[in-house]
PDB file of C-alpha atoms and ligand atoms in Angstrom:
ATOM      1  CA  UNK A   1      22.223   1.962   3.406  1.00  0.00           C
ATOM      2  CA  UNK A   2      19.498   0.205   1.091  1.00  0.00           C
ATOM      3  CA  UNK A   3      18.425  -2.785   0.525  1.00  0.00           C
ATOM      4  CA  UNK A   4      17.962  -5.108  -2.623  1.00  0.00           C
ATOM      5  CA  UNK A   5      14.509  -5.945  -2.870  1.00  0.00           C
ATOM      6  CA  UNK A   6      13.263  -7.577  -6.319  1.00  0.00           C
ATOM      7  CA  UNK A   7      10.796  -7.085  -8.771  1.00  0.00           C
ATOM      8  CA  UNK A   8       9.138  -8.477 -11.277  1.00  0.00           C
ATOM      9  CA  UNK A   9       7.374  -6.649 -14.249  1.00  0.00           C
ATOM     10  CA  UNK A  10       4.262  -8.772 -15.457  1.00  0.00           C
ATOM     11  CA  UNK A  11       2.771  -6.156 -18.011  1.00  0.00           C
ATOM     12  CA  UNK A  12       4.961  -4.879 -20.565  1.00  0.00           C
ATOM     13  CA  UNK A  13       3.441  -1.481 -20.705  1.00  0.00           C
ATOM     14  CA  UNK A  14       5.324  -0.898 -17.765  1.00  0.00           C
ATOM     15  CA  UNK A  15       8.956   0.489 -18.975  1.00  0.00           C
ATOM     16  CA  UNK A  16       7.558   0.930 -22.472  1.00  0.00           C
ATOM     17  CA  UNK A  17       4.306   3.185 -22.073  1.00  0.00           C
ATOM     18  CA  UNK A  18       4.815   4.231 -18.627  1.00  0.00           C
ATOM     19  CA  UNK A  19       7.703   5.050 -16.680  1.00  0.00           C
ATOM     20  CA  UNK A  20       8.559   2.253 -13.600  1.00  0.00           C
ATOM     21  CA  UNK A  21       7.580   4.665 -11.074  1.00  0.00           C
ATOM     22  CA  UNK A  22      10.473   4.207  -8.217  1.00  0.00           C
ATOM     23  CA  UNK A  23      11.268   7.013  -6.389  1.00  0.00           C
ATOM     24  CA  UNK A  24      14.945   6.464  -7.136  1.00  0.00           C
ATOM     25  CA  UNK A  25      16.888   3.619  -9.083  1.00  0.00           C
ATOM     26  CA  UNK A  26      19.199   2.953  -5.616  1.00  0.00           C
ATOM     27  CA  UNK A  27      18.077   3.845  -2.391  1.00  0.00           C
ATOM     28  CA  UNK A  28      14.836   4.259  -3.283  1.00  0.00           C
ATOM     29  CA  UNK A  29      12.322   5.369  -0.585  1.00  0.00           C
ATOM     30  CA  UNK A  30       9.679   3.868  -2.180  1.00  0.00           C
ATOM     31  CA  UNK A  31       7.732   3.380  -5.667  1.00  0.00           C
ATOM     32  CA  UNK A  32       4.574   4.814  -6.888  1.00  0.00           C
ATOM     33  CA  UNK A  33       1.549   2.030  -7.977  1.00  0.00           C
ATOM     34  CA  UNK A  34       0.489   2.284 -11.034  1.00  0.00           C
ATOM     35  CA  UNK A  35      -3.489   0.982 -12.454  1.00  0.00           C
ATOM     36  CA  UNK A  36      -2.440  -1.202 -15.239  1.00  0.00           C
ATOM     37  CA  UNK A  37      -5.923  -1.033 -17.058  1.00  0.00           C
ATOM     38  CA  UNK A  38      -6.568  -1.608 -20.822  1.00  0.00           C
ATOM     39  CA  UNK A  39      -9.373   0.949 -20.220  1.00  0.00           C
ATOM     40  CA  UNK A  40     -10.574   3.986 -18.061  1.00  0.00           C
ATOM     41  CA  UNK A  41     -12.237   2.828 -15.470  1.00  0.00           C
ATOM     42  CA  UNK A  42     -15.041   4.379 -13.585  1.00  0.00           C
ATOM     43  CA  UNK A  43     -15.312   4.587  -9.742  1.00  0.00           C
ATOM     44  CA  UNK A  44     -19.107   5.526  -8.258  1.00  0.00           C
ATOM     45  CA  UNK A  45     -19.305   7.202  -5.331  1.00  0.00           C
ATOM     46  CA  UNK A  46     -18.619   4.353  -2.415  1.00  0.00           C
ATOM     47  CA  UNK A  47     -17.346   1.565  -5.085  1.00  0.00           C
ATOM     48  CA  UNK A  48     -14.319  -0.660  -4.613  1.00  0.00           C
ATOM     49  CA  UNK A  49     -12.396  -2.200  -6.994  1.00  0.00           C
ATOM     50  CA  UNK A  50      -9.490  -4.194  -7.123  1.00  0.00           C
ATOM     51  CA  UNK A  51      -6.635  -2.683  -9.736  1.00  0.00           C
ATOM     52  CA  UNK A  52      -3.496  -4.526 -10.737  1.00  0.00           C
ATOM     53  CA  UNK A  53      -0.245  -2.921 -10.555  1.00  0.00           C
ATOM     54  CA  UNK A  54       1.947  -4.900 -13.157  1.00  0.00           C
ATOM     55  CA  UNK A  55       4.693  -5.613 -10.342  1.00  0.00           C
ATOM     56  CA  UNK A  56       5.433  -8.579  -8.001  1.00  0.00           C
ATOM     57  CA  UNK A  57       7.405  -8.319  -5.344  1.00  0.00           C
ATOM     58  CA  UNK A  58       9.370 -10.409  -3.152  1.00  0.00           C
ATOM     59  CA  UNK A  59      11.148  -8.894  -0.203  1.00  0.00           C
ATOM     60  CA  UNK A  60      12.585 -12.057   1.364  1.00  0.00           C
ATOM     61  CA  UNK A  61      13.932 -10.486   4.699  1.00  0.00           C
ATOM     62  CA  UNK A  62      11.464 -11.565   7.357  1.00  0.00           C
ATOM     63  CA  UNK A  63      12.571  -8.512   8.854  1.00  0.00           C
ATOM     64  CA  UNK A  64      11.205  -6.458   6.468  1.00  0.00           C
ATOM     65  CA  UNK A  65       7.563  -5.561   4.817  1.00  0.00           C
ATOM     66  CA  UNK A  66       5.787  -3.128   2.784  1.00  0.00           C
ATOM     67  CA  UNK A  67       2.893  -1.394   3.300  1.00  0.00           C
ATOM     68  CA  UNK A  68       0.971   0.310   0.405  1.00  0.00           C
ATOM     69  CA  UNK A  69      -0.555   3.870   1.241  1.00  0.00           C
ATOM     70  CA  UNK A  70      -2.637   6.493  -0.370  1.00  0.00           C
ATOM     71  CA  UNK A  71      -1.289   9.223  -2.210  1.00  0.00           C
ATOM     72  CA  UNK A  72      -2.523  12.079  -0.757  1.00  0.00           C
ATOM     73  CA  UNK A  73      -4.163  14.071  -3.417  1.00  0.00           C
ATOM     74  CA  UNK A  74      -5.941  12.025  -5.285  1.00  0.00           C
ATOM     75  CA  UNK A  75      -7.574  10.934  -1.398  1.00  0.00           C
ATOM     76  CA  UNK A  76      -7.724  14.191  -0.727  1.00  0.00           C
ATOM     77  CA  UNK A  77      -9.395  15.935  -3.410  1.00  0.00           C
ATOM     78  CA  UNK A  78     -11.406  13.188  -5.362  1.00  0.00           C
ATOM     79  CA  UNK A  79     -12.106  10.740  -2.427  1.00  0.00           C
ATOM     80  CA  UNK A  80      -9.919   7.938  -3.749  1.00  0.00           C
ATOM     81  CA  UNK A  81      -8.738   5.702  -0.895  1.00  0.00           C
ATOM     82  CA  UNK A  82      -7.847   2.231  -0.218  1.00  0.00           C
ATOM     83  CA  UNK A  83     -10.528  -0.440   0.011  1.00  0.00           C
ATOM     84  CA  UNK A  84      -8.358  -1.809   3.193  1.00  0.00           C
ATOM     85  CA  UNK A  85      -7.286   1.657   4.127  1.00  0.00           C
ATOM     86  CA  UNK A  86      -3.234   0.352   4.276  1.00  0.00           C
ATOM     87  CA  UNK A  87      -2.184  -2.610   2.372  1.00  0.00           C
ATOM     88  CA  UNK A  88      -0.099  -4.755   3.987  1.00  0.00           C
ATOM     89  CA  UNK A  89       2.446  -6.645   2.245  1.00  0.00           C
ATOM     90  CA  UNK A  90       4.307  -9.950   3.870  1.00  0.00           C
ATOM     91  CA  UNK A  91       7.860 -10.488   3.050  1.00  0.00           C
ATOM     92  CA  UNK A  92       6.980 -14.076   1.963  1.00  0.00           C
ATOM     93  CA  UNK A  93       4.880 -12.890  -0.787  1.00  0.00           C
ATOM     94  CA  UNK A  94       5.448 -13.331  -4.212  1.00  0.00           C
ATOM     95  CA  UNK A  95       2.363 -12.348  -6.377  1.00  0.00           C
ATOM     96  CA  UNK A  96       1.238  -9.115  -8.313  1.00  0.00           C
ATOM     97  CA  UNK A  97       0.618  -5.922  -5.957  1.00  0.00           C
ATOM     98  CA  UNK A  98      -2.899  -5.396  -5.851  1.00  0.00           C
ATOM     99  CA  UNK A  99      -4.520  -1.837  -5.146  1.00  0.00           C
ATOM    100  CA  UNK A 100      -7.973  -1.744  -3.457  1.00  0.00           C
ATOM    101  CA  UNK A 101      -9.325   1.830  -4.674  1.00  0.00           C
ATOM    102  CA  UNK A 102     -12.295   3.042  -3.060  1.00  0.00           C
ATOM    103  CA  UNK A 103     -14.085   5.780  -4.078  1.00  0.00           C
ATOM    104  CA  UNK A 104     -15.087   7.575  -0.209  1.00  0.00           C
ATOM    105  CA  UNK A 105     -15.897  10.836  -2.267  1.00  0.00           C
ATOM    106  CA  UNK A 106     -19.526  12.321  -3.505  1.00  0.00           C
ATOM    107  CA  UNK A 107     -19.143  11.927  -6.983  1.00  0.00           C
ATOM    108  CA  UNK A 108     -17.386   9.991  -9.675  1.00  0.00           C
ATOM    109  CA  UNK A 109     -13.612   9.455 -10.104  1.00  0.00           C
ATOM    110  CA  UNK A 110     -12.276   8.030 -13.717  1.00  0.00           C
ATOM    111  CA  UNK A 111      -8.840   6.331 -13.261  1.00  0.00           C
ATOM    112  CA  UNK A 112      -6.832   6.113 -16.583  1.00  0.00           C
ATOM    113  CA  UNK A 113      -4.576   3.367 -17.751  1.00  0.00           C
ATOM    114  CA  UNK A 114      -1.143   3.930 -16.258  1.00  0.00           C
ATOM    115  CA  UNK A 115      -2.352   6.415 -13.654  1.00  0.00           C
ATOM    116  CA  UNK A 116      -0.151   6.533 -10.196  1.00  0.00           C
ATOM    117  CA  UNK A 117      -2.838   5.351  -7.762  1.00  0.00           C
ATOM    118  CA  UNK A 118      -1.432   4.400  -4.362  1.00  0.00           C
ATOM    119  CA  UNK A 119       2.409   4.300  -3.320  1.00  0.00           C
ATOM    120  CA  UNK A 120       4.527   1.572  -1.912  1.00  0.00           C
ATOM    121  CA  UNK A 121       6.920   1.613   1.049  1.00  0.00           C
ATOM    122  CA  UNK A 122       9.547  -0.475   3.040  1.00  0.00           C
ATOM    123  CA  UNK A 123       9.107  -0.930   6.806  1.00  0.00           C
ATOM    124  CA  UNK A 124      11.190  -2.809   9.541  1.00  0.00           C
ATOM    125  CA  UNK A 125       9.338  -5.630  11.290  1.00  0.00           C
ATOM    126  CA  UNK A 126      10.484  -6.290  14.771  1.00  0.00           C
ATOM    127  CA  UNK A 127      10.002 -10.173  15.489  1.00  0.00           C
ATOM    128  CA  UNK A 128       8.955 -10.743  18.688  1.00  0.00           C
ATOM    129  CA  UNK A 129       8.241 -13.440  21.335  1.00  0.00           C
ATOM    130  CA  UNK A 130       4.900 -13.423  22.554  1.00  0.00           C
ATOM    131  CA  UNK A 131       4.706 -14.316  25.918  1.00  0.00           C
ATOM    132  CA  UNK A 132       0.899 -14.693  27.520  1.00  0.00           C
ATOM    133  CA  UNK A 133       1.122 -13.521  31.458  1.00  0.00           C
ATOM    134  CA  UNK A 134      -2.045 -13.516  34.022  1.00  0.00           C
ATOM    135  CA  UNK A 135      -0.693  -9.434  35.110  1.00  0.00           C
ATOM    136  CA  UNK A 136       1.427  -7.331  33.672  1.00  0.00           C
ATOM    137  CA  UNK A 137       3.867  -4.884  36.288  1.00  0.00           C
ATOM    138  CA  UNK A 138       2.174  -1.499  36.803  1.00  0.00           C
ATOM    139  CA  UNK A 139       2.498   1.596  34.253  1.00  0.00           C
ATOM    140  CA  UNK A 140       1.196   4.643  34.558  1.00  0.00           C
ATOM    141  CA  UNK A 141      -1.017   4.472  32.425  1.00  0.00           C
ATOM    142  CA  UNK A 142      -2.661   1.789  33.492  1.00  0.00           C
ATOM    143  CA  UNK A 143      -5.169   0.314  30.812  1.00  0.00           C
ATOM    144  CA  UNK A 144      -6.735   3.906  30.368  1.00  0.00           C
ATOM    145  CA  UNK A 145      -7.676   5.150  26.541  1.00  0.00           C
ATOM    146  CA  UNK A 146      -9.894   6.208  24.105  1.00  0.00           C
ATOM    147  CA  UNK A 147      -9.349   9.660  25.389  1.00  0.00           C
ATOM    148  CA  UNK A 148      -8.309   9.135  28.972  1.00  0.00           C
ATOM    149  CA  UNK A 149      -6.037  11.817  29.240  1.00  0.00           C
ATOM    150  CA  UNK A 150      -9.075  14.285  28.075  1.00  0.00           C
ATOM    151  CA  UNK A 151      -8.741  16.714  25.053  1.00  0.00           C
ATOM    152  CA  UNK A 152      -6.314  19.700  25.524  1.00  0.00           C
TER     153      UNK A 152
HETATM  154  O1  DUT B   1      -3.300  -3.982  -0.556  1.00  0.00           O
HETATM  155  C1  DUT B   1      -2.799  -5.130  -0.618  1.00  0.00           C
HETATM  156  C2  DUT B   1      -2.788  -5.994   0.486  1.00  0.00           C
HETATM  157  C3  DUT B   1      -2.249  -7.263   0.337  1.00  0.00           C
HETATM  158  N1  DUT B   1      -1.722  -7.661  -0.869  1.00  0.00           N
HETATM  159  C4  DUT B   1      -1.114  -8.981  -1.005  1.00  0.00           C
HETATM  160  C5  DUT B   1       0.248  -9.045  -0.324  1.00  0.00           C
HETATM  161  C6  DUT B   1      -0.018  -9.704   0.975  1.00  0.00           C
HETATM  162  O2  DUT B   1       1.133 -10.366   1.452  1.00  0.00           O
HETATM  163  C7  DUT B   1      -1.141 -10.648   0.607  1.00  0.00           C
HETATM  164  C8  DUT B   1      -2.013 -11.029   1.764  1.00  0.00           C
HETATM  165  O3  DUT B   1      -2.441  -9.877   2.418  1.00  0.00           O
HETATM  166  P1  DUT B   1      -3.122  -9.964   3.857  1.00  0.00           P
HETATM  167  O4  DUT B   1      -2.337 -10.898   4.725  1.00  0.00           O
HETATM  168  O5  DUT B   1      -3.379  -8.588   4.349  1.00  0.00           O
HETATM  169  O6  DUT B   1      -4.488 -10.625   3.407  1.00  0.00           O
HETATM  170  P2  DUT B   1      -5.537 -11.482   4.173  1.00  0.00           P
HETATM  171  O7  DUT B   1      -6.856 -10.963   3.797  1.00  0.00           O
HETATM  172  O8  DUT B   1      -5.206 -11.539   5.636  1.00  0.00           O
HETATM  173  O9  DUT B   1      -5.377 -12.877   3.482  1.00  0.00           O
HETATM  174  P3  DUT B   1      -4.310 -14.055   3.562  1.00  0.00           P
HETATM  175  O10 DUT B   1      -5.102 -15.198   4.078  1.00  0.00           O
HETATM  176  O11 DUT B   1      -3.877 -14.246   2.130  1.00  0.00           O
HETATM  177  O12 DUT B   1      -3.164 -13.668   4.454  1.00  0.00           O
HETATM  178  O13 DUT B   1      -1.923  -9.935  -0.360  1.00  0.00           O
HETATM  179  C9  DUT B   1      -1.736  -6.798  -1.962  1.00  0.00           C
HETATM  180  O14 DUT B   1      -1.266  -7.107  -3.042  1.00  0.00           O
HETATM  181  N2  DUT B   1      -2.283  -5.561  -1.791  1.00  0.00           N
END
């Protein structure tokens, strides 16, 4: 089952020059990013910088969000991550998908107009009622962590 979730395209490049990068037109798992630059642009090693996509969203359901990842090669072989490591996206939101792309790498990284630079996907949101409590009932793990259990 899928769900309609719309978008809007604010460059026009998008559709004509590039390919609108969803996964698939209906039941789409998801929908690659692209930097809609009018040039390359140059990452140094440990610079941020805040790329537009070309695409607003609005998913409506509060029962839904999106959360925009890496892709996994360009992270792992030229260092090119997210400036908030996950994006979060609220289902209220309405504006342009922004990518934060940090360079985490040794040496420079030149993204192109167009280029597919982080990925997009659809996650359920449980709601839930927070309810503040002086103890909670035993478990067994108590409030152990951070390696509690040990290592093998
Ligand atoms: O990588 C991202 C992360 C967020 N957003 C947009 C959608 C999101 O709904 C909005 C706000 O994000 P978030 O709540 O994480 O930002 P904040 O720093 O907590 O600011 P705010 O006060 O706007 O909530 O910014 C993006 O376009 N790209």
């Amino acid at each position: 089952m899928s769900q309609k979730i719309q978008l809007k395209l604010l460059d026009p490049r998008l559709g004509r020059d590039y390919p609108i990068p969803a996964y698939a037109t209906e039941g789409s798992a998801g929908l690659d990013l692209r930097a809609m630059l009018d040039e390359p642009l140059t990452l140094e090693p440990g610079a941020t910088a805040l790329i537009k996509t070309g695409i607003a969203i609005y998913i409506g359901d509060p029962g839904l969000a999106a959360v925009i990842l890496p892709r996994s090669g360009l992270g792992h072989k030229h260092g090119i991550v997210l400036g908030n490591l996950v994006g979060l996206i609220d289902s209220d939101y309405q504006g342009e998908l922004m990518v934060s792309c940090w360079n985490r790498g040794q040496t420079a990284f030149e993204i192109a107009p167009g280029e597919r630079i982080a990925q997009l996907v659809l996650v359920p949101v449980v709601r839930a009622d927070f309810e503040f409590v002086s103890d909670f009932v035993a478990s067994e793990r108590g409030a152990g962590g951070f390696g509690h259990t040990g290592r093998h």
